[in-house]
Coordinates of C-alpha atoms in Angstrom, one line a residue:
X1 CA 14.4 -0.5 -23.8
X2 CA 15.6 3.0 -23.7
X3 CA 18.7 1.3 -24.1
X4 CA 18.0 -0.7 -28.2
X5 CA 15.6 2.4 -29.3
X6 CA 17.3 5.6 -28.5
X7 CA 19.6 4.3 -31.5
X8 CA 16.4 4.7 -33.8
X9 CA 14.4 6.5 -32.0
X10 CA 15.4 8.3 -29.1
X11 CA 12.6 11.2 -28.9
X12 CA 9.8 8.1 -28.8
X13 CA 12.4 7.1 -25.5
X14 CA 11.7 10.4 -24.4
X15 CA 8.3 10.8 -24.4
X16 CA 7.6 7.0 -22.6
X17 CA 10.3 8.0 -19.8
X18 CA 8.6 11.6 -19.1
X19 CA 5.1 9.8 -19.6
X20 CA 5.8 7.2 -17.1
X21 CA 7.6 10.0 -15.0
X22 CA 4.4 11.8 -14.8
X23 CA 2.7 8.9 -14.1
X24 CA 5.0 8.5 -11.1
X25 CA 3.8 11.9 -9.9
X26 CA 0.6 10.9 -10.1
X27 CA 0.8 7.7 -8.0
X28 CA 2.7 9.3 -5.3
X29 CA 0.0 12.1 -5.2
X30 CA -2.6 9.8 -4.8
X31 CA -0.9 7.2 -2.9
X32 CA -0.5 10.0 0.2
X33 CA -3.9 11.3 0.0
X34 CA -5.2 7.8 -0.2
X35 CA -2.5 7.3 3.1
X36 CA -3.7 10.5 5.2
X37 CA -7.2 9.1 4.2
X38 CA -6.8 5.9 5.6
X39 CA -5.1 7.3 9.0
X40 CA -8.0 9.7 9.7
X41 CA -10.7 7.1 9.4
X42 CA -8.4 4.7 11.5
X43 CA -8.8 7.9 14.5
X44 CA -12.2 7.6 13.8
X45 CA -13.3 4.7 14.3
X46 CA -10.8 4.1 17.3
X47 CA -13.3 6.2 18.8
X48 CA -16.4 4.0 18.3
X49 CA -17.1 1.6 20.5
X50 CA -17.9 -1.7 18.5
X51 CA -19.1 -4.2 21.8
X52 CA -22.1 -1.7 22.0
X53 CA -22.9 -1.6 18.0
X54 CA -22.4 -5.7 18.7
X55 CA -25.3 -5.0 21.1
X56 CA -27.8 -4.1 18.6
X57 CA -27.4 -7.3 16.0
X58 CA -29.2 -10.4 18.3
X59 CA -27.7 -12.6 17.0
X60 CA -23.9 -12.0 17.2
X61 CA -23.1 -14.6 20.0
X62 CA -24.0 -16.7 17.2
X63 CA -20.7 -16.1 15.1
X64 CA -17.9 -18.2 15.5
X65 CA -14.4 -16.7 15.3
X66 CA -11.3 -19.7 14.3
X67 CA -7.8 -17.7 14.3
X68 CA -5.3 -20.0 12.6
X69 CA -1.9 -19.5 13.1
X70 CA 0.8 -21.0 10.6
X71 CA 3.6 -21.2 11.6
X72 CA 7.4 -22.8 10.8
X73 CA 10.5 -22.3 13.5
X74 CA 9.2 -19.6 14.9
X75 CA 10.3 -18.4 18.6
X76 CA 8.5 -19.4 21.1
X77 CA 8.2 -16.2 22.7
X78 CA 6.7 -14.2 19.2
X79 CA 3.8 -16.5 19.3
X80 CA 3.2 -16.2 23.0
X81 CA 3.4 -12.3 22.3
X82 CA 0.5 -13.1 19.3
X83 CA -1.4 -14.7 20.9
X84 CA -1.7 -12.8 24.3
X85 CA -3.0 -9.3 22.1
X86 CA -6.1 -11.8 21.0
X87 CA -7.0 -12.5 24.8
X88 CA -6.9 -8.9 25.1
X89 CA -9.0 -8.6 22.3
X90 CA -12.8 -6.6 24.1
X91 CA -14.7 -9.2 22.1
X92 CA -18.3 -9.9 24.4
X93 CA -18.7 -13.8 23.2
X94 CA -17.0 -17.1 23.7
X95 CA -16.8 -18.2 20.6
X96 CA -13.2 -17.8 20.3
X97 CA -11.2 -21.2 18.5
X98 CA -7.2 -20.7 18.6
X99 CA -5.6 -23.0 15.5
X100 CA -1.8 -23.4 16.2
X101 CA -1.1 -24.7 12.6
X102 CA 2.6 -26.2 13.2
X103 CA 4.2 -28.3 10.2
X104 CA 4.8 -32.1 11.3
X105 CA 8.7 -31.8 10.5
X106 CA 9.7 -29.2 13.1
X107 CA 10.8 -30.7 15.8
X108 CA 10.0 -28.6 18.5
X109 CA 6.5 -27.8 17.2
X110 CA 4.6 -30.6 20.4
X111 CA 7.0 -29.1 23.0
X112 CA 6.0 -25.7 22.0
X113 CA 1.8 -26.7 21.3
X114 CA 2.1 -27.6 24.8
X115 CA 3.2 -24.7 26.2
X116 CA 0.8 -22.9 24.6
X117 CA -1.9 -25.2 25.7
X118 CA -1.4 -24.6 29.3
X119 CA -0.5 -20.8 29.1
X120 CA -3.8 -20.0 26.8
X121 CA -6.6 -23.0 27.0
X122 CA -8.8 -20.9 29.6
X123 CA -8.8 -17.9 27.4
X124 CA -10.6 -20.3 24.1
X125 CA -13.3 -21.9 23.4
X126 CA -11.1 -24.4 22.8
X127 CA -7.5 -24.9 21.2
X128 CA -6.9 -26.9 17.8
X129 CA -4.0 -28.0 17.1
X130 CA -2.5 -29.3 13.5
X131 CA 0.5 -30.9 12.3
X132 CA 1.2 -30.4 8.5
X133 CA 2.3 -33.4 6.3
X134 CA 3.7 -31.8 3.7
X135 CA 2.9 -34.0 0.0
X136 CA 4.9 -34.4 -3.0
X137 CA 2.3 -32.2 -5.0
X138 CA 2.6 -29.6 -2.1
X139 CA 4.9 -26.8 -2.0
X140 CA 6.0 -26.0 1.4
X141 CA 4.6 -22.1 2.7
X142 CA 1.2 -20.6 4.2
X143 CA -1.1 -22.4 1.3
X144 CA -0.7 -25.7 2.0
X145 CA -0.7 -25.4 5.9
X146 CA -3.4 -22.9 5.9
X147 CA -5.7 -25.6 3.7
X148 CA -4.2 -28.5 6.0
X149 CA -5.6 -26.4 9.2
X150 CA -8.9 -25.3 7.4
X151 CA -9.9 -29.0 7.2
X152 CA -9.4 -30.2 10.3
X153 CA -11.3 -26.9 11.3
X154 CA -14.0 -28.1 8.6
X155 CA -14.1 -31.5 10.4
X156 CA -15.1 -30.0 13.5
X157 CA -17.6 -27.4 12.3
X158 CA -19.6 -30.5 10.8
X159 CA -18.8 -33.1 14.2
X160 CA -20.2 -29.8 16.3
X161 CA -23.2 -28.9 13.6
X162 CA -21.2 -25.5 13.0
X163 CA -22.7 -23.6 10.3
X164 CA -19.8 -22.7 8.2
X165 CA -22.1 -19.3 7.2
X166 CA -21.6 -17.8 10.4
X167 CA -18.0 -19.3 10.8
X168 CA -15.2 -16.8 10.3
X169 CA -11.5 -17.7 9.6
X170 CA -9.1 -15.1 10.8
X171 CA -5.3 -16.2 9.2
X172 CA -2.9 -14.0 10.9
X173 CA 1.2 -14.7 10.9
X174 CA 3.1 -15.5 13.5
X175 CA 4.0 -11.7 14.8
X176 CA 0.9 -10.1 14.1
X177 CA -0.4 -8.3 17.2
X178 CA -4.2 -7.7 17.2
X179 CA -5.5 -4.4 18.1
X180 CA -8.3 -4.3 21.2
X181 CA -11.2 -3.9 19.1
X182 CA -10.4 -6.3 16.4
X183 CA -12.9 -9.1 16.9
X184 CA -15.7 -6.8 17.5
X185 CA -15.0 -4.3 15.1
X186 CA -14.5 -7.5 12.3
X187 CA -17.9 -9.3 13.5
X188 CA -19.8 -5.6 13.6
X189 CA -18.5 -5.7 10.0
X190 CA -19.5 -9.3 8.8
X191 CA -23.1 -9.2 10.8
X192 CA -24.3 -6.0 8.6
X193 CA -22.4 -7.2 5.4
X194 CA -25.7 -8.4 3.5
X195 CA -23.3 -10.1 1.1
X196 CA -20.9 -11.4 3.5
X197 CA -20.5 -14.6 2.1
X198 CA -18.0 -13.7 -0.9
X199 CA -16.2 -11.5 1.0
X200 CA -12.5 -11.0 2.9
X201 CA -12.2 -8.3 5.5
X202 CA -8.6 -6.5 5.7
X203 CA -6.5 -4.3 8.1
X204 CA -3.1 -3.3 7.2
X205 CA -0.3 -4.8 8.8
X206 CA 2.3 -2.7 9.9
X207 CA 5.5 -3.1 10.4
X208 CA 6.9 -1.1 13.7
X209 CA 6.6 -4.1 16.5
X210 CA 10.1 -4.5 16.3
X211 CA 11.0 -1.2 14.8
X212 CA 13.8 0.1 17.7
X213 CA 16.3 -2.4 16.9
X214 CA 15.7 -2.2 13.2
X215 CA 19.5 -1.6 10.8
X216 CA 18.2 1.5 9.1
X217 CA 17.9 0.5 5.7
X218 CA 15.5 -2.3 7.2
X219 CA 13.8 0.2 9.4
X220 CA 13.2 2.6 6.2
X221 CA 11.9 0.0 3.7
X222 CA 9.6 -1.2 6.6
X223 CA 8.1 2.5 7.6
X224 CA 7.7 2.6 3.6
X225 CA 5.8 -0.9 3.3
X226 CA 3.2 0.6 6.3
X227 CA 2.6 3.4 5.0
X228 CA 1.8 1.6 1.3
X229 CA -0.5 -0.5 3.2
X230 CA -2.4 1.9 4.7
X231 CA -3.2 4.2 1.2
X232 CA -3.7 0.0 0.1
X233 CA -6.6 -0.2 3.1
X234 CA -8.6 3.3 1.1
X235 CA -8.4 1.9 -2.7
X236 CA -11.2 -0.2 -1.6
X237 CA -11.9 -0.7 -5.8
X238 CA -8.9 -2.9 -5.8
X239 CA -7.8 -3.9 -2.5
X240 CA -6.4 -7.0 -2.1
X241 CA -5.8 -8.4 1.6
X242 CA -2.2 -9.6 2.3
X243 CA -0.4 -11.4 5.0
X244 CA -3.4 -11.4 7.9
X245 CA -6.6 -11.7 7.0
X246 CA -10.4 -12.9 7.1
X247 CA -13.5 -14.9 5.8
X248 CA -16.3 -17.2 6.6
X249 CA -16.0 -21.0 5.7
X250 CA -18.2 -21.3 3.8
X251 CA -16.4 -19.4 1.1
X252 CA -13.3 -20.9 1.5
X253 CA -15.1 -24.5 0.9
X254 CA -16.5 -23.4 -1.9
X255 CA -12.9 -23.0 -3.5
X256 CA -11.8 -25.6 -2.0
X257 CA -9.5 -23.7 0.2
X258 CA -6.0 -22.2 -1.1
X259 CA -4.5 -23.8 -3.4
X260 CA -1.1 -26.3 -2.4
X261 CA 1.1 -25.4 -5.0
X262 CA 2.0 -21.5 -5.0
X263 CA 3.9 -19.7 -2.8
X264 CA 2.4 -16.0 -2.9
X265 CA -1.4 -17.3 -0.7
X266 CA -2.7 -14.2 0.0
X267 CA -3.4 -12.3 -3.3
X268 CA -4.1 -16.2 -5.1
X269 CA -7.0 -16.6 -2.6
X270 CA -9.1 -13.6 -4.1
X271 CA -8.4 -14.6 -7.5
X272 CA -9.5 -17.8 -6.7
X273 CA -12.8 -16.8 -5.4
X274 CA -12.9 -14.3 -7.5
X275 CA -12.9 -16.2 -11.0
X276 CA -15.2 -18.9 -8.9
X277 CA -18.0 -16.0 -8.2
X278 CA -17.5 -12.9 -10.5
X279 CA -17.3 -9.0 -8.9
X280 CA -19.8 -10.3 -6.1
X281 CA -15.7 -10.9 -4.1
X282 CA -14.3 -8.1 -2.2
X283 CA -12.1 -7.2 0.5
X284 CA -13.7 -4.8 2.9
X285 CA -11.2 -2.5 4.7
X286 CA -11.0 -2.8 8.4
X287 CA -9.3 0.6 9.4
X288 CA -7.8 -0.2 12.5
X289 CA -3.8 -1.5 12.9
X290 CA -2.1 -5.1 13.3
X291 CA 0.7 -4.5 14.5
X292 CA 4.1 -6.8 12.9
X293 CA 7.0 -7.2 12.9
X294 CA 10.2 -6.3 9.6
X295 CA 12.2 -8.8 9.2
X296 CA 15.2 -8.6 11.6
X297 CA 17.8 -11.6 12.2
X298 CA 20.3 -10.6 14.9
X299 CA 23.1 -9.7 12.7
X300 CA 23.1 -7.1 9.6
X301 CA 23.9 -9.0 7.2
X302 CA 21.5 -11.7 7.6
X303 CA 18.9 -9.9 8.5
X304 CA 19.9 -8.2 4.7
X305 CA 20.0 -11.3 3.4
X306 CA 16.2 -12.3 5.2
X307 CA 15.0 -9.2 4.0
X308 CA 15.8 -9.5 0.1
X309 CA 14.8 -13.2 0.5
X310 CA 11.5 -12.0 2.0
X311 CA 11.0 -9.3 -1.1
X312 CA 11.8 -12.0 -3.3
X313 CA 9.1 -14.2 -2.0
X314 CA 6.6 -11.7 -2.0
X315 CA 7.6 -10.9 -6.0
X316 CA 7.0 -14.2 -6.9
X317 CA 3.4 -13.2 -7.3
X318 CA 4.0 -12.9 -10.3
X319 CA 2.8 -16.2 -11.2
X320 CA -0.9 -15.4 -10.7
X321 CA -0.5 -13.2 -14.0
X322 CA -0.6 -16.7 -16.0
X323 CA -2.9 -18.3 -13.5
X324 CA -5.7 -15.5 -14.0
X325 CA -5.1 -15.0 -18.2
X326 CA -5.5 -18.6 -18.2
X327 CA -8.8 -17.8 -15.8
X328 CA -9.8 -15.8 -17.9
X329 CA -10.7 -18.3 -20.9
X330 CA -11.9 -20.5 -18.7
X331 CA -14.9 -18.7 -17.0
X332 CA -17.4 -17.6 -19.4
X333 CA -20.1 -16.7 -16.9
X334 CA -17.9 -13.3 -15.6
X335 CA -18.2 -10.4 -17.8
X336 CA -14.8 -9.6 -20.0
X337 CA -14.0 -6.5 -18.9
X338 CA -14.5 -7.5 -15.2
X339 CA -12.1 -9.8 -15.6
X340 CA -9.6 -7.7 -17.7
X341 CA -9.8 -4.8 -15.0
X342 CA -8.7 -7.2 -12.3
X343 CA -5.8 -8.7 -14.6
X344 CA -4.7 -4.9 -15.8
X345 CA -4.0 -4.3 -12.2
X346 CA -2.3 -7.0 -10.8
X347 CA -0.1 -6.3 -14.3
X348 CA 0.7 -3.1 -13.3
X349 CA 1.1 -3.9 -9.8
X350 CA 3.9 -7.0 -10.5
X351 CA 5.5 -5.7 -13.7
X352 CA 6.3 -2.1 -12.7
X353 CA 7.6 -3.7 -9.5
X354 CA 11.0 -4.3 -10.7
X355 CA 11.6 -1.5 -13.6
X356 CA 10.2 1.4 -12.0
X357 CA 13.5 2.0 -10.3
X358 CA 15.6 1.8 -13.5
X359 CA 12.8 3.7 -15.2
X360 CA 12.6 7.1 -12.7
X361 CA 16.6 6.8 -12.0
X362 CA 18.7 6.5 -14.9
X363 CA 16.6 5.9 -18.3
X364 CA 16.5 10.3 -18.9
X365 CA 20.3 9.9 -19.1
X366 CA 20.4 6.6 -21.9
X367 CA 19.0 8.5 -24.9
X368 CA 22.1 11.5 -25.2
X369 CA 24.3 8.9 -24.4
X370 CA 23.6 6.5 -27.0
X371 CA 22.6 8.4 -29.3
X372 CA 25.0 12.2 -28.9
X373 CA 22.8 13.7 -32.0
X374 CA 20.1 13.5 -29.8
X375 CA 21.3 15.5 -27.2
X376 CA 21.8 18.3 -29.7
X377 CA 18.0 18.3 -30.2
X378 CA 15.6 20.8 -27.4
X379 CA 13.8 17.0 -26.5
X380 CA 17.1 15.4 -25.7
X381 CA 18.6 18.7 -23.9
X382 CA 15.3 19.0 -21.6
X383 CA 14.8 15.2 -21.1
X384 CA 17.3 15.1 -18.0
X385 CA 16.1 17.9 -16.6
X386 CA 12.6 18.1 -16.8
X387 CA 12.8 14.1 -15.4
X388 CA 14.8 15.8 -12.4
X389 CA 11.8 18.5 -11.6
X390 CA 9.1 15.8 -11.7
X391 CA 10.7 13.3 -9.5
X392 CA 11.9 16.4 -7.2
X393 CA 8.4 16.9 -6.9
X394 CA 7.8 13.7 -6.0
X395 CA 10.0 13.5 -3.5
X396 CA 8.4 16.4 -1.8
X397 CA 5.8 14.7 -0.5
X398 CA 7.7 12.6 1.6
X399 CA 7.3 15.4 4.2
X400 CA 4.1 13.8 4.5
X401 CA 5.1 10.5 4.8
X402 CA 7.4 11.1 7.5
X403 CA 4.3 13.1 9.1
X404 CA 2.5 9.5 9.2
X405 CA 5.5 7.2 10.4
X406 CA 5.2 9.6 13.5
X407 CA 1.8 9.3 14.5
X408 CA 1.6 5.9 13.7
X409 CA 4.4 5.4 16.2
X410 CA 2.3 7.5 18.1
X411 CA -0.4 5.4 18.3
X412 CA 1.6 2.3 18.6
X413 CA 3.0 4.0 21.8
X414 CA 6.4 3.7 20.0
X415 CA 8.1 6.4 21.3
X416 CA 10.3 9.2 19.0
X417 CA 12.9 11.3 20.7
X418 CA 13.4 15.0 19.9
X419 CA 17.0 14.6 19.6
X420 CA 16.1 11.8 17.1
X421 CA 13.4 13.6 14.4
X422 CA 17.0 15.4 12.2
X423 CA 18.2 11.5 11.5
X424 CA 14.3 10.0 10.5
X425 CA 14.2 12.7 8.5
X426 CA 17.9 12.2 6.9
X427 CA 17.2 8.7 6.3
X428 CA 15.0 9.5 3.5
X429 CA 18.3 10.5 1.3
X430 CA 19.0 6.3 1.1
X431 CA 16.0 5.4 -0.7
X432 CA 16.8 4.9 -3.7
X433 CA 19.2 2.6 -2.6
X434 CA 16.9 0.8 -0.6
X435 CA 14.6 0.6 -3.1
X436 CA 16.9 -1.2 -5.1
X437 CA 18.8 -3.6 -3.1
X438 CA 15.3 -4.2 -1.3
X439 CA 12.7 -3.9 -3.7
X440 CA 14.3 -3.7 -7.4
X441 CA 16.5 -6.1 -7.5
X442 CA 15.0 -9.0 -5.6
X443 CA 11.9 -8.7 -7.8
X444 CA 14.1 -8.6 -10.6
X445 CA 15.6 -12.3 -9.8
X446 CA 12.0 -13.7 -8.7
X447 CA 10.8 -12.6 -12.3
X448 CA 13.8 -13.6 -14.2
X449 CA 13.5 -16.9 -12.1
X450 CA 9.6 -16.8 -13.8
X451 CA 11.1 -16.4 -17.2
X452 CA 13.4 -19.2 -17.2
X453 CA 11.0 -21.8 -15.0
X454 CA 13.7 -21.3 -12.5
X455 CA 11.4 -22.2 -9.0
X456 CA 11.8 -21.1 -5.7
X457 CA 11.8 -22.6 -2.2
X458 CA 9.8 -20.8 0.1
X459 CA 12.5 -19.4 3.5
X460 CA 10.3 -18.2 6.6
X461 CA 11.5 -15.0 7.4
X462 CA 13.8 -14.8 10.2
X463 CA 12.5 -12.4 13.0
X464 CA 14.0 -13.1 16.2

């Protein structure tokens, strides 16, 4: 728009750019505030003895936990490490089931299952294995795999006469490391929640597991993603879970589990539930940390390629905009304004993803360049300077990001050497490059493919 409109109405373009810069500054302030709020809330909740609080519920032992780990060609040691974090939970009851959700097309899957069963069977009430056979109407990925596994869980629950309302399903990435109190905390929140049938529960998945191995560009992106997820946790009105999350079997059955023909399953399952039950559906925050892996494939170039592909897959979530617009017109029982707020939030999140970089970095120089006469006006002269000032003020907030980065790694027992502190500060100067290659560009490709009807394939992100 700045390119073509600057010929005719450069002032309109200038006001738009200034308005967007102010909007970005506001978002930067709120993100920083929410991230700090979440961090201090996590510190407070880490002092709570949830095992003791669980004892106040007479029926706490009746809750059954099924932890589903969908995986495909994941290294065995990654799966072992994640499952090991579950075994170290302080959860006092025995109703915990591990569900190993393999893909039937993986040749090594059955051998992995055998090793994992031998090593961990004593820690769980039962280990259930599933081998998803891909059907013609399904897209490869977490959604179709999880649905296959969850249906097996549903059959098991029915046979054992277990209540779906008291069955908690946790979807875990293969590299997710749970905090020691996750299950106790989750169960406590679940039991005290009177509307638990309609709710999801989410703790932020921070990408610090393999922090010291990461190339600098991926490390910055992983740090930024972790802090943004921390901020999302306190955005309770618009909180939607990602990656690793929990809900109950009753809700999943009511919405017929995950749609099997989509790629971005986490937000999509939220909208499936929302357009079934309306604004009773919420994601509730868990103020604890799940630690996960950032992309690392061993070699530098391979890591960059995999990181690009991961971001492109995430950005494919823009496909949910079409889904929600369609649902808007076929769900008369839900108030229009309630639906509209959800759709506007989804649209804002996804459509600004690829374009923000260009508006913030180069657009202020476009109107004077395209229309030299505009450069001679007061607005044309001040536009680049005013835009630069707003972005400089926004950049000063990185001080708080550096603080949170160091504190979070300290919480996760990842030491920061004193000699590396200057480097950890200077690296943020590379943020514009990282934002372009690992955020805006892959999102732009994903959205362009959507626009042209060119599908993408689900590619498992390699993490060695």
